[in-house]
Short mmCIF file of C-alpha atoms in Angstrom, two decimals:
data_model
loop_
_atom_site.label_atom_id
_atom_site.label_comp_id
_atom_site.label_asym_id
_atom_site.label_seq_id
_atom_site.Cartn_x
_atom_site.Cartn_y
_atom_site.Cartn_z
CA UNK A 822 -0.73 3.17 -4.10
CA UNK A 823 -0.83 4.28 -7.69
CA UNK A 824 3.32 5.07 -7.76
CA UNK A 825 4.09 2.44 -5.54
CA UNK A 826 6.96 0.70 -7.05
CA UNK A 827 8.26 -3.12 -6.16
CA UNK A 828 11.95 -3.54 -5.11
CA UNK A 829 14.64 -4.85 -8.04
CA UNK A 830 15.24 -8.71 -7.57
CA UNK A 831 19.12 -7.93 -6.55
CA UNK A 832 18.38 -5.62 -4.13
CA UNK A 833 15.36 -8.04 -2.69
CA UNK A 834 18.37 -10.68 -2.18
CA UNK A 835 20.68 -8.01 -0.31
CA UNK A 836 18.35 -6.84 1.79
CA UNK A 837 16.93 -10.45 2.68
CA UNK A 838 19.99 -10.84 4.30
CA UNK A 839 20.09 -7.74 6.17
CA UNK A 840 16.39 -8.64 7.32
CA UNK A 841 18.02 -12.04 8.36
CA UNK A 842 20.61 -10.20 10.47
CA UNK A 843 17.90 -7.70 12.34
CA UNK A 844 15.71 -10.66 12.99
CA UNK A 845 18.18 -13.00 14.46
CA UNK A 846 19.24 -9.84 16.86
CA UNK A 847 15.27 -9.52 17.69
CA UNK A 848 15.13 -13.73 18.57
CA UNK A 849 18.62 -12.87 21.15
CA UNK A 850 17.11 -10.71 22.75
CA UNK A 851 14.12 -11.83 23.16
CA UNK A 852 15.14 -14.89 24.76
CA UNK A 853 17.62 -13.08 27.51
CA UNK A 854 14.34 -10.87 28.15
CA UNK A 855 12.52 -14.29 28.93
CA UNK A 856 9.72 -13.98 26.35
CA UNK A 857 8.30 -16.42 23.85
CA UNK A 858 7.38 -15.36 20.19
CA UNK A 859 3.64 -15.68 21.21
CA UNK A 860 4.44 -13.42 24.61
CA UNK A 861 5.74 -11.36 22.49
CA UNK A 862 3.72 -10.86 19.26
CA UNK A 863 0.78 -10.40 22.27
CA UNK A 864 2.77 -7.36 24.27
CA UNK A 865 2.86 -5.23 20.57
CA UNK A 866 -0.68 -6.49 19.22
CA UNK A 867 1.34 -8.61 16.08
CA UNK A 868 0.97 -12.03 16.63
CA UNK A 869 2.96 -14.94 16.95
CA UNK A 870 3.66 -15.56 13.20
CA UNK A 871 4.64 -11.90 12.65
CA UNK A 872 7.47 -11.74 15.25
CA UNK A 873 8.44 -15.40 14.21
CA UNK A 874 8.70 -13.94 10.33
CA UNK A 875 10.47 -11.09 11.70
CA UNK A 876 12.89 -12.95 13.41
CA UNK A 877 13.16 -15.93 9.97
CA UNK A 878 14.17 -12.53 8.31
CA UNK A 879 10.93 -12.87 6.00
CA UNK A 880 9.10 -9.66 7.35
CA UNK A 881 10.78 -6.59 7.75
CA UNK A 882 10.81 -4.87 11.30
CA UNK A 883 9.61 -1.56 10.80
CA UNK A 884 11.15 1.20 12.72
CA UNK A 885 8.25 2.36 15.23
CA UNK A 886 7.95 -1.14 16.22
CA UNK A 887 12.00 -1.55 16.52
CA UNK A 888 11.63 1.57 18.81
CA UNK A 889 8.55 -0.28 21.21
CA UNK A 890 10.94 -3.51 20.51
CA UNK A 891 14.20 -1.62 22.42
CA UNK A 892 12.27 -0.19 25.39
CA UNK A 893 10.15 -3.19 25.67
CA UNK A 894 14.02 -5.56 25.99
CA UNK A 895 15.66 -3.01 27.12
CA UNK A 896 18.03 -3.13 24.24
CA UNK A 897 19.34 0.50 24.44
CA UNK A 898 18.37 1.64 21.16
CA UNK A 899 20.26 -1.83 19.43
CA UNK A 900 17.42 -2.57 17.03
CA UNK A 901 16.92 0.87 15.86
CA UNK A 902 20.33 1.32 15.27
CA UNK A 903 20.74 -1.95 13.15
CA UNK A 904 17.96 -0.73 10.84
CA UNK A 905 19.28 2.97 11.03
CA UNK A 906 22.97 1.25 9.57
CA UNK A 907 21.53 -0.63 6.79
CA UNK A 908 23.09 -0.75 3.18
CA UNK A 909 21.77 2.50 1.71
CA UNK A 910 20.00 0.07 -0.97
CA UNK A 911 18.39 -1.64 2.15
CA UNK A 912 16.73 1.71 3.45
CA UNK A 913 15.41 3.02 -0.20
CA UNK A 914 12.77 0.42 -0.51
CA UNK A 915 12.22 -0.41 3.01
CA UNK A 916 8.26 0.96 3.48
CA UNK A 917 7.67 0.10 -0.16
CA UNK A 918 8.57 -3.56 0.31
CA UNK A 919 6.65 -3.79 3.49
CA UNK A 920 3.83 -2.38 2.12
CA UNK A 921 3.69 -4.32 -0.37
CA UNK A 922 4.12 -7.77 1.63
CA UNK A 923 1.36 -6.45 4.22
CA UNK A 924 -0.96 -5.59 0.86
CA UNK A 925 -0.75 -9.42 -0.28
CA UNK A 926 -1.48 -10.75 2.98
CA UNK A 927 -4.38 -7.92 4.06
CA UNK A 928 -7.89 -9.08 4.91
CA UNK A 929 -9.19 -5.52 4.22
CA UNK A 930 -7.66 -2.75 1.82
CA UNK A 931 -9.22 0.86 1.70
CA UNK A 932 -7.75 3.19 -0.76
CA UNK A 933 -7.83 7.07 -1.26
CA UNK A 934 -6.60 8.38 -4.39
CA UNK A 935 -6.29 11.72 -6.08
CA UNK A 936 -3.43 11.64 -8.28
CA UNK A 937 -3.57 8.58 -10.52
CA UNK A 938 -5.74 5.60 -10.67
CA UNK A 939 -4.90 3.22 -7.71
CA UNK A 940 -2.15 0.44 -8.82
CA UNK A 941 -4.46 -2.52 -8.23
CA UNK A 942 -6.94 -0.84 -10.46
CA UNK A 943 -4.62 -0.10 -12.81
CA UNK A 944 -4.65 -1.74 -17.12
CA UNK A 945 -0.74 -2.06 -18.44
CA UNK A 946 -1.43 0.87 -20.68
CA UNK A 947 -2.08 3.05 -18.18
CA UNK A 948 0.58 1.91 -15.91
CA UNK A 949 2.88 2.47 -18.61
CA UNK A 950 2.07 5.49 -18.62
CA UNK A 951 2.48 6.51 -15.31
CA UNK A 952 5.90 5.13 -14.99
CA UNK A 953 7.13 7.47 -18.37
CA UNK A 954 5.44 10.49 -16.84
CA UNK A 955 8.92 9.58 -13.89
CA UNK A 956 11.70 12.84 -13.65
CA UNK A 957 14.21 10.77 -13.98
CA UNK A 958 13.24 9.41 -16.37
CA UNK A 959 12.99 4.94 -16.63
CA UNK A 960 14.22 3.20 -19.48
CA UNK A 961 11.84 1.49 -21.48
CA UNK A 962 12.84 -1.99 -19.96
CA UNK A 963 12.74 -0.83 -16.54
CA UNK A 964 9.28 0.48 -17.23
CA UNK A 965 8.08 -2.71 -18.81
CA UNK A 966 9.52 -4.77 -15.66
CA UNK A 967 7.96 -2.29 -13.00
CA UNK A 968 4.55 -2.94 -15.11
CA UNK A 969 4.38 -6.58 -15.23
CA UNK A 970 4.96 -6.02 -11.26
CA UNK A 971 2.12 -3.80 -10.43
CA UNK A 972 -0.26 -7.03 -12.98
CA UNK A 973 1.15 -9.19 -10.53
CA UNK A 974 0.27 -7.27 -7.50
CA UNK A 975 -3.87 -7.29 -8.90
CA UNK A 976 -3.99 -10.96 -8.79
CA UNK A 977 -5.10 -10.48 -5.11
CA UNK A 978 -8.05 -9.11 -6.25
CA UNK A 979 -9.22 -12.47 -7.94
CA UNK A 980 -8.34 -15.49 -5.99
CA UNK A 981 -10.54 -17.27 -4.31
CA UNK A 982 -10.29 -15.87 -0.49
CA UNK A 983 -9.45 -12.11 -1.77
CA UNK A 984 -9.56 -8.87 0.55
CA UNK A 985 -12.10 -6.79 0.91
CA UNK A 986 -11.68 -3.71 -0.72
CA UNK A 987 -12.68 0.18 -0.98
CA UNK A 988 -11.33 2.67 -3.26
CA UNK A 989 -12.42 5.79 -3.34
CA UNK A 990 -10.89 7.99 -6.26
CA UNK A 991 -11.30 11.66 -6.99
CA UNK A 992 -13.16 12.87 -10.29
CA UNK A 993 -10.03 14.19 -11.85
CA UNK A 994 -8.42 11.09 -11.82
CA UNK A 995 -11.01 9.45 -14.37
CA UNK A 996 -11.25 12.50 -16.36
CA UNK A 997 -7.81 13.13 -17.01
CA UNK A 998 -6.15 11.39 -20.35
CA UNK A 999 -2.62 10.43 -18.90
CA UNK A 1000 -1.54 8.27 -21.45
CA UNK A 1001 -3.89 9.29 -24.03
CA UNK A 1002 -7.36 8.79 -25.44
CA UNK A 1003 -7.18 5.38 -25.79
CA UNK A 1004 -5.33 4.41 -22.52
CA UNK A 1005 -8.38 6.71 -20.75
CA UNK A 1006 -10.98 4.70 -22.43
CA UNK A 1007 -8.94 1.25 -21.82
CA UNK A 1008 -8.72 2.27 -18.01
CA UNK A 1009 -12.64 3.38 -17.71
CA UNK A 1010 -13.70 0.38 -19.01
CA UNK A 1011 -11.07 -1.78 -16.78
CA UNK A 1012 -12.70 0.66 -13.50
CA UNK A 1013 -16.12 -0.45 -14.85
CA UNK A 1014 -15.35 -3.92 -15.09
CA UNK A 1015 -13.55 -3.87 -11.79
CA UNK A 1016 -16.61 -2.23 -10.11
CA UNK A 1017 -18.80 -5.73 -10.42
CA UNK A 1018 -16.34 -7.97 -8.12
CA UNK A 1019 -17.59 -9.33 -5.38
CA UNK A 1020 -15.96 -7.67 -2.40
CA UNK A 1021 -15.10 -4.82 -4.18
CA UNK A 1022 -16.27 -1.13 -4.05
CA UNK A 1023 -15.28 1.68 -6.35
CA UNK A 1024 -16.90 5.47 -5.32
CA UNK A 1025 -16.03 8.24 -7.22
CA UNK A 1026 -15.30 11.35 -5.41
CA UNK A 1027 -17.63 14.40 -7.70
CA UNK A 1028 -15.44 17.50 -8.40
CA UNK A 1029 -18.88 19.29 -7.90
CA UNK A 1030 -18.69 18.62 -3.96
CA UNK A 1031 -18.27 21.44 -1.62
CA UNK A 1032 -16.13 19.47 0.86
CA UNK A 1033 -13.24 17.32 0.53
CA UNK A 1034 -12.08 15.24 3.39
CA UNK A 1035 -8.58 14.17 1.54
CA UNK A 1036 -7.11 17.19 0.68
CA UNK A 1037 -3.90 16.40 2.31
CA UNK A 1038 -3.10 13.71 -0.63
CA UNK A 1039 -3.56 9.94 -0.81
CA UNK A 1040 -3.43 7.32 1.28
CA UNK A 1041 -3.99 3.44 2.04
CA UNK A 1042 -5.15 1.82 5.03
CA UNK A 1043 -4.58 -2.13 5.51
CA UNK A 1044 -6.14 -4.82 7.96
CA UNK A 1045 -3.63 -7.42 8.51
CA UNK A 1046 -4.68 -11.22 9.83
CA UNK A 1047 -3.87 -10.35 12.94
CA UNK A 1048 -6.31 -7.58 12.92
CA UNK A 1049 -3.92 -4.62 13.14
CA UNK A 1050 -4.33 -1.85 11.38
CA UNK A 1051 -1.76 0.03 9.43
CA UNK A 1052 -1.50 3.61 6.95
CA UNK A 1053 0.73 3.67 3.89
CA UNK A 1054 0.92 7.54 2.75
CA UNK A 1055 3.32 8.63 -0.35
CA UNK A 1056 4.85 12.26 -0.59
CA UNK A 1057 6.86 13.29 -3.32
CA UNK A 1058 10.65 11.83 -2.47
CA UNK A 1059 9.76 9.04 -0.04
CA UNK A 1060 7.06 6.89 1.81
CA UNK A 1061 5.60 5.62 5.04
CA UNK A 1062 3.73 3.14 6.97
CA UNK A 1063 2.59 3.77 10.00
CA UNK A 1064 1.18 1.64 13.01
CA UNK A 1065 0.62 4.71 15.49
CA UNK A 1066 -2.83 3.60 16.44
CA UNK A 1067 -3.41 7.17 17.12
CA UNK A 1068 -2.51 7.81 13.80
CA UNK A 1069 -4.34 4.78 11.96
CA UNK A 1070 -7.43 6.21 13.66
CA UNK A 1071 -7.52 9.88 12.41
CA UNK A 1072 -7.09 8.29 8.76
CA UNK A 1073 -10.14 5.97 9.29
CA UNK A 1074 -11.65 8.69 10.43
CA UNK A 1075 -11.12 10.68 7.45
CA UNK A 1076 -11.74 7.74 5.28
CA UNK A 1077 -15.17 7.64 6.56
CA UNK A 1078 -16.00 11.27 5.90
CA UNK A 1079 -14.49 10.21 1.92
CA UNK A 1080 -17.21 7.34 1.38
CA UNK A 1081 -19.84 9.49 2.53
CA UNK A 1082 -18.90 12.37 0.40
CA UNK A 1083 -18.61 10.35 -2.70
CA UNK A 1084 -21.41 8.52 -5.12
CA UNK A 1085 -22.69 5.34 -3.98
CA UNK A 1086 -21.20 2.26 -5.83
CA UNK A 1087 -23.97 2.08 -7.93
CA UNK A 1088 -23.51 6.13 -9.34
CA UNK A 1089 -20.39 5.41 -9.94
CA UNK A 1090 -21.30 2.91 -11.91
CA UNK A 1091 -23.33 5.14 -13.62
CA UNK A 1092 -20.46 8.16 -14.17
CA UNK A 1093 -18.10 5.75 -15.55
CA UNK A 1094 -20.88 4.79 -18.40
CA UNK A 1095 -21.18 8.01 -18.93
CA UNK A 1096 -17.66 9.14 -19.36
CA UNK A 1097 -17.13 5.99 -21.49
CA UNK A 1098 -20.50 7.31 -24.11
CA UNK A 1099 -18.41 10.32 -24.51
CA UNK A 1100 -14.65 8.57 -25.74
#
């Protein structure tokens, strides 16, 4: 989302080979249970190529599948516990990096924001500008590294076979002048430009709207290859992502209710020239 922030380099390398260990417990087990990786990736709805990343240590296992994983084997609780005794520095980033590795691989991305202008939409001014407004604060290198990160993460939007995407952002967002006048007026025009890609749709949310079907706070929901659908939702100290269909479904649901409460692409269009005639 907006905030999300990609894991340091070093800590990338430690916890690739904590990933390594969990996944080579996963492939043990799975053989004494008498399953194949396809067999498997069918039972959960992954895939072949997801369990066989898992188990390559290349994809993390998230927790609510390591839970299906144990009572599935019948590993009493083994994978769970593995993740659970993970190098603190291993469990910090874990839904970040996950997200992150299921955004750059994601057939469809639908985005709800109400706080800041969504990362992928985001110009390095602005960005900059979110990372200062951090308590703690980052140093000025760390801020210029987590930048250049979330520029890297937008080249999905641009190559050749790139996701289809929805954002939806709240009025506020535009309106506000995080960073100042000129990083506003850099960011609308970035929004407006953005607004034209093919595959792309940006709806504003209109403060003047007597119902609001995200009040609960942002959120992100992802389409994966193999068709599953996943939620990535950010609170103030932490993050999740969550596979609960059940879930997944009430957040489409409300997803829905924010595209038809919000202008059409095309007034949105319109709003943005408007709030850029008046920088």
């Amino acid at each position: 989302m907006g905030t999300t922030t990609g894991p340091r380099s070093r800590t990338a390398r430690r916890n690739a080979s904590a990933m390594r260990m969990v996944g080579a417990l996963l492939a043990v087990f799975r053989t004494a249970a008498g399953y194949t990786q396809q067999q498997l990736g069918d039972l959960l709805g992954l895939g072949e190529q997801t369990v066989a990343s898992i188990e390559q240590g290349r994809r993390r296992l998230m927790p609510d599948v390591a839970a299906r994983l144990d009572e599935l084997l019948d590993t009493k609780g083994a994978l769970s516990v593995a993740l659970s005794k993970m190098p603190e520095v291993d469990l910090v980033p874990l839904w970040a990096e996950e997200f992150l590795a299921r955004e750059r691989e994601a057939i469809a991305i639908s985005s709800y924001e109400n706080q800041v202008v969504p990362g992928l939409l985001q110009t390095d001014g602005y960005a900059g500008a979110v990372f200062r407004s951090r308590v703690p604060v980052y140093d000025e290198d760390e801020i210029a590294r987590l930048v250049a990160s979330r520029v890297e993460r937008q080249a999905i939007l641009r190559v050749k076979e790139s996701p289809i995407t929805s954002f939806v952002v709240w009025e506020p967002v535009v309106r506000s002048p995080l960073g100042g006048k000129a990083v506003q007026a850099e960011q609308l025009r970035h929004l407006r430009t953005c607004s034209e890609l093919p595959g792309l749709m940006l709806q504003i949310l209109p403060l003047e709207r007597a119902a609001h079907a995200g009040l609960d706070g942002p959120f992100v929901l992802l389409e994966t290859p193999e068709h599953q659908r996943l939620v990535y939702v950010e609170t103030q100290r932490g993050s999740q992502l969550i596979a609960d269909q059940g879930e997944v479904a009430i957040l489409n649901q409300k997803y829905a209710m924010l595209r038809s409460q919000a202008l059409t692409p095309e007034d949105t269009r319109d709003l943005l020239d408007r709030l850029l005639g008046e920088q």
